Amino acid sequence: MSTPDATPDAVVAALAPFARRIATLDLSDPSGAQATLNREFPVAPLGPVRALLAAGRAAGWLTPKQATPTLWFGRVAKPSEPLAGMSLDAVDMEGEGASHTHPNGEVSLCFATGGEPRFLGFPEGWVVAGVGSRHVPPVTGGRVTIVCFLPGGA
């Protein structure tokens, strides 16, 4: 995929089918939702999505804000109908993030960008934090780019 295609609209279009599927899942059962997503959408065939995110990161619009020396983030899209009412946030990180709560749950699509990272203990792929979950998200063993699907933008 060429860099000119790497726009926020292109990322939303690429991720909208996943958002619509996520909207049908019960995020109060995070392990079940996570297993479903990893079975239905394994990360290996998602190379075009990985390339879009990498190009957006390189262009500076995907993760324009720096929280720590090893954590960058940004809001890609506000909740919308094409995203089944979800917002999309992007994070590029290694190490530890800030403590936060997910009142409606969070679904993260994780792509390794260096080393063999694990996000919340899981390798690249889909990671689900359940409704009402609170965590300090760690990345160990490398660096990861994450797209967070947040129901209702919360």
Coordinates of C-alpha atoms in Angstrom, one line a residue, residues 62-147:
L62 CA -1.4 8.8 13.6
T63 CA 0.2 9.4 17.0
P64 CA 1.1 13.1 17.3
K65 CA 1.0 13.4 21.1
Q66 CA 3.8 12.3 23.4
A67 CA 2.9 11.1 26.9
T68 CA 6.3 9.7 27.9
P69 CA 9.6 9.2 26.1
T70 CA 8.4 5.8 24.9
L71 CA 4.6 6.4 24.4
W72 CA 3.0 8.3 21.6
F73 CA -0.8 8.5 21.0
G74 CA -3.6 10.1 19.0
R75 CA -7.3 10.0 18.3
V76 CA -7.8 8.8 14.7
A77 CA -11.6 9.1 14.7
K78 CA -14.5 10.1 17.0
P79 CA -17.4 7.7 17.4
S80 CA -19.4 7.5 14.2
E81 CA -21.9 5.4 12.3
P82 CA -19.4 3.8 10.0
L83 CA -17.5 2.7 13.1
A84 CA -20.6 1.4 14.9
G85 CA -20.4 4.2 17.4
M86 CA -16.8 3.5 18.3
S87 CA -13.8 5.9 18.4
L88 CA -10.4 4.9 17.2
D89 CA -7.3 5.8 19.2
A90 CA -3.8 4.9 18.2
V91 CA -0.8 4.2 20.5
D92 CA 2.8 3.5 19.7
M93 CA 4.6 2.3 22.8
E94 CA 7.0 0.3 24.8
G95 CA 7.1 0.1 28.6
E96 CA 4.2 1.2 30.7
G97 CA 1.2 3.4 29.9
A98 CA -1.0 5.4 32.3
S99 CA -3.6 3.9 34.6
H100 CA -7.1 4.2 33.0
T101 CA -10.6 2.7 33.1
H102 CA -12.7 1.4 30.2
P103 CA -16.4 1.9 31.2
N104 CA -17.6 0.2 28.0
G105 CA -14.5 -2.0 27.4
E106 CA -11.6 -1.7 25.0
V107 CA -10.6 -3.8 22.0
S108 CA -7.0 -3.4 20.9
L109 CA -5.5 -4.5 17.6
C110 CA -1.7 -4.8 18.3
F111 CA 1.1 -4.9 15.7
A112 CA 4.7 -5.6 16.7
T113 CA 7.1 -2.9 15.5
G114 CA 10.2 -4.0 17.3
G115 CA 11.3 -7.0 19.2
E116 CA 8.7 -9.6 20.4
P117 CA 6.3 -7.4 22.3
R118 CA 3.5 -8.5 24.6
F119 CA 0.7 -6.1 25.4
L120 CA -1.0 -7.0 28.7
G121 CA 0.9 -10.3 28.4
F122 CA -0.4 -11.1 24.9
P123 CA 1.5 -11.2 21.6
E124 CA 0.5 -9.1 18.7
G125 CA -3.1 -9.6 17.6
W126 CA -6.4 -8.8 19.4
V127 CA -6.5 -8.0 23.1
V128 CA -9.8 -7.2 24.9
A129 CA -10.2 -5.3 28.2
G130 CA -13.7 -5.9 29.5
V131 CA -16.4 -3.5 30.5
G132 CA -15.4 -1.6 33.6
S133 CA -11.8 -2.8 33.5
R134 CA -9.0 -0.7 34.9
H135 CA -5.3 -1.2 34.1
V136 CA -1.9 0.2 33.7
P137 CA -1.1 -1.2 30.2
P138 CA 2.4 -2.6 29.9
V139 CA 4.3 -3.6 26.8
T140 CA 7.2 -5.9 27.5
G141 CA 9.8 -7.3 25.1
G142 CA 9.6 -4.7 22.4
R143 CA 7.5 -2.0 20.8
V144 CA 3.9 -2.1 19.5
T145 CA 1.5 0.0 17.5
I146 CA -2.0 -0.4 18.8
V147 CA -5.4 0.7 17.5

